Coordinates of C-alpha atoms in Angstrom, one line a residue:
M176 CA 9.0 -63.9 -22.1
R177 CA 11.7 -64.7 -19.5
K178 CA 14.4 -63.1 -21.6
H179 CA 12.3 -60.0 -22.0
F180 CA 11.7 -59.8 -18.3
R181 CA 15.4 -60.0 -17.6
Q182 CA 16.1 -57.1 -20.0
T183 CA 13.3 -55.0 -18.5
H184 CA 14.5 -55.8 -15.0
S185 CA 18.1 -54.8 -15.8
F186 CA 17.0 -51.6 -17.4
T187 CA 14.9 -50.8 -14.3
V188 CA 17.8 -51.4 -12.0
L189 CA 20.1 -49.3 -14.2
M190 CA 17.6 -46.4 -14.2
L191 CA 17.1 -46.7 -10.4
A192 CA 20.8 -46.5 -9.9
M193 CA 21.0 -43.4 -12.1
F194 CA 18.1 -41.8 -10.2
V195 CA 19.8 -42.4 -6.8
A196 CA 23.0 -41.0 -8.1
Q197 CA 21.2 -37.9 -9.3
L198 CA 19.6 -37.4 -5.9
S199 CA 23.0 -37.8 -4.2
G200 CA 24.4 -35.1 -6.5
C201 CA 21.5 -32.8 -5.6
A202 CA 21.9 -33.4 -1.9
S203 CA 25.6 -32.4 -2.1
T204 CA 24.9 -29.2 -4.0
S205 CA 21.6 -27.8 -2.6
A206 CA 23.0 -26.2 0.5
S207 CA 22.4 -22.4 0.5
P208 CA 25.5 -20.5 -0.2
S209 CA 26.7 -17.8 2.3
T210 CA 26.9 -15.3 -0.5
T211 CA 25.2 -15.0 -3.9
E212 CA 27.3 -16.2 -6.8
F213 CA 25.6 -15.8 -10.2
N214 CA 27.2 -18.2 -12.6
A215 CA 24.5 -18.8 -15.3
P216 CA 21.1 -17.4 -16.0
A217 CA 18.2 -19.4 -14.8
N218 CA 17.0 -20.0 -18.3
D219 CA 20.3 -21.8 -19.2
V220 CA 19.9 -24.1 -16.2
S221 CA 16.3 -24.9 -17.3
N222 CA 17.4 -25.7 -20.9
A223 CA 20.2 -28.0 -19.7
N224 CA 17.7 -30.2 -17.8
E225 CA 15.0 -30.0 -20.5
H226 CA 15.6 -33.5 -21.9
S227 CA 16.4 -35.3 -18.7
P228 CA 14.1 -38.2 -17.6
Q229 CA 13.3 -36.3 -14.4
H230 CA 12.2 -33.3 -16.4
Q231 CA 10.0 -35.4 -18.7
Q232 CA 8.2 -36.9 -15.7
Q233 CA 7.4 -33.5 -14.2
H234 CA 4.0 -32.4 -15.4
T235 CA 3.5 -29.3 -13.2
P236 CA 5.8 -26.4 -14.1
P237 CA 7.3 -24.5 -11.2
A238 CA 5.6 -21.4 -10.0
V239 CA 7.2 -18.2 -11.3
V240 CA 7.4 -16.8 -7.8
E241 CA 9.7 -19.7 -6.8
Q242 CA 12.1 -19.2 -9.7
Y243 CA 14.5 -17.2 -7.6
S244 CA 15.2 -17.7 -3.9
D245 CA 17.4 -14.6 -3.7
V246 CA 16.1 -11.1 -4.6
W247 CA 19.5 -10.0 -5.9
E248 CA 19.4 -12.9 -8.4
K249 CA 15.9 -11.7 -9.5
I250 CA 17.3 -8.3 -10.3
Q251 CA 20.3 -9.8 -12.0
H252 CA 18.1 -11.6 -14.5
A253 CA 15.8 -8.7 -15.2
N254 CA 17.9 -7.4 -18.1
T255 CA 15.6 -4.4 -18.8
I256 CA 18.2 -1.6 -18.8
D257 CA 20.7 -1.6 -21.7
V258 CA 24.1 -0.5 -20.3
H259 CA 26.5 0.9 -23.0
D260 CA 30.2 0.4 -22.8
D261 CA 30.8 3.9 -21.7
A262 CA 34.1 5.3 -20.3
E263 CA 32.4 6.9 -17.2
V264 CA 30.5 3.6 -16.4
R265 CA 33.8 1.7 -16.7
K266 CA 35.5 4.2 -14.4
Q267 CA 32.8 3.8 -11.7
R268 CA 32.8 0.0 -12.1
N269 CA 36.5 -0.1 -11.6
F270 CA 36.2 2.1 -8.5
F271 CA 33.8 -0.4 -6.8
D272 CA 35.8 -3.4 -8.0
D273 CA 36.9 -5.4 -4.9
K274 CA 35.1 -3.1 -2.5
Q275 CA 33.7 -6.1 -0.5
K276 CA 33.3 -4.2 2.8
F277 CA 30.9 -1.8 1.1
M278 CA 28.9 -4.6 -0.5
N279 CA 28.6 -6.3 2.9
Q280 CA 27.2 -3.1 4.3
V281 CA 24.8 -2.6 1.4
G282 CA 23.5 -6.2 1.8
E283 CA 23.0 -5.8 5.5
R284 CA 21.1 -2.5 5.2
A285 CA 19.0 -3.6 2.3
E286 CA 17.8 -6.8 3.8
P287 CA 14.6 -5.4 5.5
F288 CA 13.6 -3.3 2.4
L289 CA 14.8 -4.8 -0.9
Y290 CA 12.0 -7.4 -1.3
Y291 CA 9.4 -4.6 -0.9
I292 CA 11.1 -2.3 -3.4
V293 CA 11.4 -5.1 -6.0
S294 CA 7.8 -6.3 -5.5
Q295 CA 6.5 -2.7 -6.0
L296 CA 8.6 -2.3 -9.1
E297 CA 7.3 -5.6 -10.4
A298 CA 3.7 -4.7 -9.7
R299 CA 4.1 -1.4 -11.6
N300 CA 5.9 -3.1 -14.5
M301 CA 9.0 -0.9 -13.9
P302 CA 12.6 -2.1 -14.3
L303 CA 13.8 -4.1 -11.4
E304 CA 17.2 -2.5 -11.8
L305 CA 15.8 0.7 -10.3
A306 CA 16.1 -1.1 -6.9
L307 CA 19.9 -0.6 -7.2
L308 CA 19.5 3.2 -7.2
P309 CA 19.6 3.4 -3.3
I310 CA 23.0 1.8 -3.4
V311 CA 24.2 4.9 -5.3
E312 CA 22.1 7.4 -3.4
S313 CA 22.6 6.4 0.2
G314 CA 24.4 3.0 0.4
Y315 CA 20.9 1.7 1.3
N316 CA 21.0 3.7 4.5
P317 CA 17.5 5.0 5.4
L318 CA 19.0 7.4 7.9
A319 CA 21.3 9.1 5.3
Q320 CA 21.0 12.9 5.5
A321 CA 22.7 15.4 3.3
N322 CA 22.1 19.2 3.4
G323 CA 18.7 18.8 1.8
P324 CA 18.1 15.3 0.6
A325 CA 17.4 12.4 3.0
G326 CA 16.6 8.7 3.3
L327 CA 17.3 5.7 1.1
W328 CA 16.4 7.6 -2.1
Q329 CA 17.8 11.0 -1.0
M330 CA 14.7 13.0 -1.8
I331 CA 14.5 16.7 -1.1
P332 CA 11.6 18.0 1.1
A333 CA 9.7 19.7 -1.7
T334 CA 9.8 16.6 -4.0
G335 CA 8.8 14.4 -1.0
R336 CA 5.8 16.6 -0.1
N337 CA 4.7 17.0 -3.7
F338 CA 4.6 13.2 -4.0
G339 CA 2.6 12.6 -0.9
L340 CA 5.1 12.3 1.9
T341 CA 4.7 14.0 5.3
V342 CA 7.8 15.9 6.4
N343 CA 7.6 17.7 9.7
S344 CA 9.5 18.0 13.0
A345 CA 8.0 14.7 14.3
Y346 CA 8.2 12.6 11.2
D347 CA 10.1 12.6 8.0
G348 CA 8.5 10.4 5.3
R349 CA 11.7 10.5 3.2
K350 CA 13.4 8.4 5.9
D351 CA 10.5 5.9 6.0
A352 CA 11.9 3.3 3.6
L353 CA 8.5 1.9 2.5
A354 CA 6.6 5.2 2.2
S355 CA 9.5 6.9 0.4
T356 CA 9.7 4.0 -2.0
D357 CA 6.0 4.5 -3.0
A358 CA 6.6 8.2 -3.6
V359 CA 9.9 7.8 -5.5
L360 CA 8.4 5.2 -7.8
D361 CA 5.5 7.6 -8.6
Y362 CA 8.1 10.3 -9.3
L363 CA 10.3 8.1 -11.5
Q364 CA 7.2 6.9 -13.5
H365 CA 6.3 10.6 -14.0
L366 CA 9.8 11.4 -15.2
Y367 CA 9.7 8.4 -17.6
D368 CA 6.4 9.4 -19.0
T369 CA 7.5 13.0 -19.4
L370 CA 11.0 12.4 -20.8
D371 CA 10.4 10.4 -23.9
K372 CA 9.8 7.0 -22.2
D373 CA 13.5 6.4 -21.4
W374 CA 14.3 5.1 -17.9
I375 CA 17.9 6.3 -18.0
N376 CA 16.6 9.8 -18.8
A377 CA 14.3 9.4 -15.8
V378 CA 17.2 8.5 -13.5
A379 CA 19.3 11.4 -14.9
A380 CA 16.4 13.8 -14.2
Y381 CA 16.0 12.4 -10.7
N382 CA 19.7 13.3 -10.2
T383 CA 20.0 16.7 -12.0
G384 CA 16.5 17.9 -12.4
E385 CA 13.6 17.4 -14.8
L386 CA 14.1 20.7 -16.7
V387 CA 17.7 20.0 -17.6
I388 CA 16.9 16.7 -19.3
K389 CA 13.8 18.1 -20.9
A390 CA 15.8 21.0 -22.4
A391 CA 18.4 18.5 -23.8
I392 CA 15.6 16.4 -25.3
N393 CA 14.0 19.5 -26.9
K394 CA 17.3 20.5 -28.3
N395 CA 17.8 17.1 -29.9
K396 CA 14.3 17.1 -31.3
A397 CA 14.9 20.4 -32.9
K398 CA 17.9 19.0 -34.7
G399 CA 16.1 15.8 -35.7
K400 CA 18.4 13.7 -33.4
P401 CA 17.4 10.8 -31.1
T402 CA 16.3 11.6 -27.6
D403 CA 17.5 8.5 -25.7
F404 CA 20.0 9.3 -22.9
W405 CA 23.0 8.2 -24.8
S406 CA 22.2 10.6 -27.6
L407 CA 21.7 13.7 -25.4
G408 CA 25.4 14.2 -24.7
I409 CA 25.0 15.4 -21.1
P410 CA 28.3 15.8 -19.3
A411 CA 28.9 13.1 -16.7
K412 CA 29.5 15.8 -14.0
R413 CA 25.9 16.9 -14.4
V414 CA 24.5 13.4 -13.9
Q415 CA 26.9 11.6 -11.6
T416 CA 24.2 9.2 -10.4
V417 CA 23.7 7.6 -13.8
P418 CA 27.1 6.1 -14.5
K419 CA 27.3 4.8 -10.9
W420 CA 23.9 3.2 -11.2
L421 CA 24.7 1.6 -14.5
A422 CA 28.0 0.4 -13.1
F423 CA 26.1 -1.4 -10.3
I424 CA 23.7 -2.9 -12.7
Q425 CA 26.8 -4.6 -14.4
I426 CA 28.3 -5.5 -11.0
I427 CA 25.1 -7.2 -9.8
R428 CA 24.7 -9.1 -13.1
A429 CA 28.2 -10.7 -12.6
P430 CA 29.6 -9.9 -9.1
N431 CA 32.3 -12.6 -9.3
H432 CA 33.8 -11.0 -12.3
Y433 CA 34.4 -7.9 -10.2
N434 CA 35.8 -9.8 -7.2
L435 CA 32.6 -9.2 -5.2
K436 CA 30.1 -11.4 -3.4
V437 CA 26.6 -10.2 -2.7
R438 CA 24.9 -11.3 0.5
P439 CA 21.7 -13.2 -0.3
I440 CA 18.4 -11.7 0.6
A441 CA 15.4 -14.0 0.7
N442 CA 12.8 -13.5 -2.0
R443 CA 9.9 -13.2 0.4
P444 CA 8.2 -10.4 2.4
F445 CA 10.1 -9.2 5.5
L446 CA 8.1 -6.3 6.7
D447 CA 4.4 -5.3 6.9
R448 CA 2.8 -2.1 8.0
V449 CA 0.2 -1.7 10.8
P450 CA -1.4 1.5 12.2
A451 CA 0.8 3.4 14.7
P452 CA -0.6 4.1 18.2
N453 CA -0.6 7.9 18.6
G454 CA 1.3 9.3 21.5
V455 CA 3.0 6.0 22.5
D456 CA 6.7 5.8 23.4
I457 CA 8.5 3.9 20.6
G458 CA 10.4 1.9 23.3
Q459 CA 7.0 0.5 24.5
I460 CA 6.0 -0.3 21.0
A461 CA 9.3 -2.1 20.3
N462 CA 8.8 -4.1 23.6
A463 CA 5.2 -5.0 22.6
A464 CA 6.5 -6.4 19.3
G465 CA 9.4 -8.3 20.9
L466 CA 12.0 -6.0 19.3
S467 CA 14.8 -3.8 20.8
K468 CA 14.4 -0.1 20.4
A469 CA 17.4 -0.1 18.0
E470 CA 15.7 -2.7 15.8
F471 CA 12.4 -0.7 15.8
K472 CA 14.3 2.4 14.7
T473 CA 16.0 0.4 11.9
Y474 CA 12.6 -0.5 10.4
N475 CA 11.0 2.9 11.2
P476 CA 13.6 5.6 10.8
G477 CA 11.0 8.2 9.8
F478 CA 10.0 8.9 13.4
R479 CA 12.2 11.8 14.7
Q480 CA 11.0 11.8 18.3
G481 CA 10.8 9.2 21.1
V482 CA 7.1 8.9 20.6
I483 CA 4.6 8.5 17.8
P484 CA 3.0 11.9 17.0
S485 CA -0.2 12.4 18.9
K486 CA -2.1 13.8 15.8
G487 CA -2.4 12.4 12.4
K488 CA -2.4 8.8 11.0
Y489 CA 0.9 7.0 10.8
Q490 CA 2.0 3.5 10.2
I491 CA 4.8 1.4 11.7
A492 CA 6.7 -1.4 9.8
L493 CA 7.3 -4.6 11.7
P494 CA 8.9 -7.9 10.7
L495 CA 6.2 -10.4 9.8
E496 CA 7.3 -12.8 12.5
N497 CA 6.7 -10.0 15.2
I498 CA 3.3 -8.8 14.1
G499 CA 1.4 -11.5 16.0
Q500 CA 3.1 -10.7 19.3
Y501 CA 2.5 -6.9 18.7
Q502 CA -1.2 -7.5 18.0
E503 CA -1.5 -9.5 21.2
N504 CA 0.0 -6.6 23.2
H505 CA -1.5 -3.8 21.2
D506 CA -4.3 -2.8 23.6
K507 CA -1.9 -2.8 26.6
L508 CA 0.0 0.1 25.0
Y509 CA -3.0 2.4 25.7
A510 CA -2.8 1.8 29.4
Q511 CA 0.7 3.2 29.4
K512 CA 1.6 6.9 29.7
R513 CA 1.0 8.6 26.4
Y514 CA 2.0 12.0 25.2
D515 CA 0.6 14.9 23.2
S516 CA 3.1 16.6 20.9
Q517 CA 3.2 20.2 19.6
S518 CA 5.8 22.3 17.8
Y519 CA 7.5 25.4 19.1
I520 CA 9.6 27.8 17.1
V521 CA 12.6 29.2 19.0
K522 CA 12.5 33.0 19.3
S523 CA 15.2 35.5 20.2
G524 CA 16.0 35.3 23.9
D525 CA 14.8 31.7 24.3
S526 CA 16.7 29.1 26.1
L527 CA 15.9 25.5 27.1
G528 CA 15.3 26.7 30.6
T529 CA 12.8 29.4 29.7
I530 CA 11.0 27.2 27.2
A531 CA 10.8 24.3 29.8
A532 CA 9.4 26.7 32.4
K533 CA 6.9 28.2 30.0
F534 CA 5.4 24.8 29.1
D535 CA 5.8 23.2 32.6
T536 CA 8.3 20.6 31.6
S537 CA 12.0 19.9 32.3
V538 CA 15.1 20.7 30.3
K539 CA 16.0 17.0 30.4
A540 CA 12.6 16.0 28.9
L541 CA 12.9 18.7 26.3
K542 CA 16.4 17.5 25.2
Q543 CA 15.2 13.9 25.1
A544 CA 12.1 14.7 23.0
N545 CA 14.3 16.6 20.5
N546 CA 17.5 14.3 20.6
L547 CA 19.5 17.4 21.6
T548 CA 23.1 16.8 22.8
S549 CA 23.8 20.4 23.8
D550 CA 21.9 23.4 25.3
R551 CA 22.4 25.6 22.3
L552 CA 19.4 26.7 20.3
K553 CA 19.0 28.7 17.0
I554 CA 16.4 31.3 16.3
G555 CA 13.8 29.6 14.0
Q556 CA 14.7 26.1 15.2
E557 CA 11.6 23.9 15.6
L558 CA 11.3 22.0 18.9
T559 CA 8.8 19.3 19.9
L560 CA 7.1 19.7 23.2
L561 CA 5.6 16.6 24.9
T562 CA 2.8 16.8 27.4
P563 CA 0.9 13.9 29.0
M564 CA -2.3 13.0 27.1
A565 CA -5.6 13.2 28.9
A566 CA -6.9 9.9 30.3
N567 CA -10.0 10.0 28.0
D568 CA -7.6 9.9 25.0
N569 CA -6.5 6.4 25.9
A570 CA -8.9 4.6 23.4
P571 CA -7.2 2.1 21.1
E572 CA -6.1 3.7 17.8
P573 CA -8.4 1.7 15.4
A574 CA -11.5 2.8 17.4
K575 CA -10.3 6.4 17.4
A576 CA -9.6 6.3 13.6
N577 CA -13.1 5.0 12.9
T578 CA -14.8 7.5 15.2
K579 CA -12.9 10.3 13.7
S580 CA -13.9 9.3 10.1
D581 CA -17.6 8.8 11.3
S582 CA -17.7 12.2 13.0
K583 CA -16.2 13.8 9.9
A584 CA -19.0 12.4 7.8
K585 CA -21.7 13.5 10.3
S586 CA -20.3 17.0 10.6
S587 CA -20.3 17.2 6.8
T588 CA -24.1 16.3 6.8
K589 CA -24.8 18.8 9.6
T590 CA -23.0 21.5 7.7
N591 CA -25.4 21.0 4.8
A592 CA -28.4 21.0 7.0
N593 CA -27.4 24.2 8.8
G594 CA -26.4 25.9 5.6
T595 CA -23.0 26.8 7.0
K596 CA -19.9 26.3 4.8
T597 CA -22.2 25.5 1.9
T598 CA -19.5 26.1 -0.6
S599 CA -17.1 23.5 0.8
S600 CA -19.8 20.8 1.2
K601 CA -21.1 21.4 -2.3
S602 CA -17.6 21.2 -3.8
A603 CA -17.2 17.8 -2.0
D604 CA -20.4 16.5 -3.5
M605 CA -19.9 18.0 -6.9
P606 CA -18.3 15.8 -9.6
T607 CA -14.7 16.8 -9.9
A608 CA -14.8 16.8 -13.7
K609 CA -16.9 20.0 -13.7
A610 CA -14.3 21.9 -11.7
K611 CA -11.7 23.8 -13.7
T612 CA -9.5 25.2 -10.9
Y613 CA -8.5 24.5 -7.3
K614 CA -7.4 27.0 -4.7
V615 CA -4.4 25.6 -2.7
K616 CA -5.1 25.3 1.1
S617 CA -2.6 25.2 3.9
G618 CA -1.1 21.7 4.2
D619 CA -1.8 20.8 0.6
S620 CA 0.7 19.0 -1.6
L621 CA 0.4 18.2 -5.4
D622 CA -0.2 14.5 -4.5
K623 CA -3.0 15.4 -2.1
I624 CA -4.6 17.8 -4.6
A625 CA -4.4 15.2 -7.4
R626 CA -6.0 12.5 -5.2
K627 CA -8.7 14.9 -3.9
N628 CA -9.7 15.9 -7.4
K629 CA -9.3 12.4 -8.9
V630 CA -6.8 13.4 -11.5
K631 CA -3.3 12.0 -12.3
L632 CA -0.4 13.7 -10.6
A633 CA 1.4 13.8 -13.9
D634 CA -1.5 15.6 -15.6
L635 CA -1.8 18.1 -12.7
M636 CA 1.8 18.9 -13.1
K637 CA 1.6 19.2 -16.9
W638 CA -1.6 21.4 -16.8
N639 CA 0.2 23.8 -14.4
Q640 CA 3.7 23.6 -15.9
L641 CA 5.1 22.4 -12.6
N642 CA 8.0 20.0 -11.8
S643 CA 8.9 18.0 -8.8
K644 CA 10.7 20.9 -7.1
S645 CA 7.8 23.4 -7.6
I646 CA 6.5 25.0 -4.4
I647 CA 2.8 25.7 -4.1
K648 CA 1.4 28.3 -1.7
P649 CA -2.0 28.7 0.0
G650 CA -4.3 30.8 -2.2
Q651 CA -2.6 29.7 -5.4
E652 CA -5.0 28.6 -8.1
L653 CA -4.2 25.4 -10.0
K654 CA -5.9 24.0 -13.1
I655 CA -7.4 20.6 -12.4
S656 CA -8.7 19.8 -15.9
E657 CA -7.5 20.6 -19.4

């Protein structure tokens, strides 16, 4: 018995020493790196520890959500998109090799938005590699503006409106990083479903147009050939986004191999959205949330004016850590001076002075409201005019929103009782399945029409032979069932 005790005791001491050594090793290597270095897939790490004593004693498996602390690393391990060893992809990869300054910029700009984009892709069961598309489109700059396209995803106005974004003189939903992500993912899913279930086809169509890729697919089908992107033989010049996007997939999968380091972005929510207070100066909102005006604009680049539009429902994005402070100060915003906004189209003979006099404002106020740096105006240019809101409009936004929806419901009931506008009220109550067509109204978009009639946007587009760039006009009749 004594001999057995000694052996057991020695074994215990030995195991204890090994365990302490293991803990020391962990302590020396667990510090967070300043940049992300992907050396081995997480699965390989798990397998290496599978037979260790510590692993055997662990009965509760780690939660999946905790598997990656860095969002880039999560994308790296997705492995959904198959990247061929293509000459154009290699060319793009070589171009970005060692471009550390650019990658630093991308990491800094992407930090507020990347988690949201990846979480939305994950929720929709879409490839996480699609989160790299804004690197190619805009360098992850939500304020990026070309001739027509704008925002992180570089959407054109017609596509943005068709997929539910508001684009006007006061607000551009394409520059709202969160709202535009929702719209773009709807669009990419539509393209994937339409273009033979191929995600690279979808990205190619996003770049060059749905009809171009559809024609190439139909041509291959007629010849009995495959319809995946690599079989379509589309010249690289027509789909420049594709090889760049595929090159970045390879770079993110192994950045060290390309002399690059990727700034880590925490795998947890950064922003959340709350209702925006109509007519309030964005400087006051920023102050209420404990942010600088520049920080607020970084998270909310969709607002084109110095105030939240006075009409319509909008949302603002705030860092989670600032939402509590904003809610505490929310009601105080309505005690401040608020503004009503309206649009004015510049006519022949107009000047800032004549417009200011006509609307009882100043040239300085007019220039501030429209971010103008010179006095020059163009015929047809849209200007925003700000006038102080009436005192009785100073109710908190949630109350206004509820009252508005309640009054809408009541007026709908009154309309039925009085017998006026019977057609519109009946169509609201009538099951949408019975309707065959829908007449487009002013302010409609394909997304709004689809939601109003409870049909899929993809179906609506298919039934009417429309694509993302199609323009619909008031009075136009659309099929809303097959």
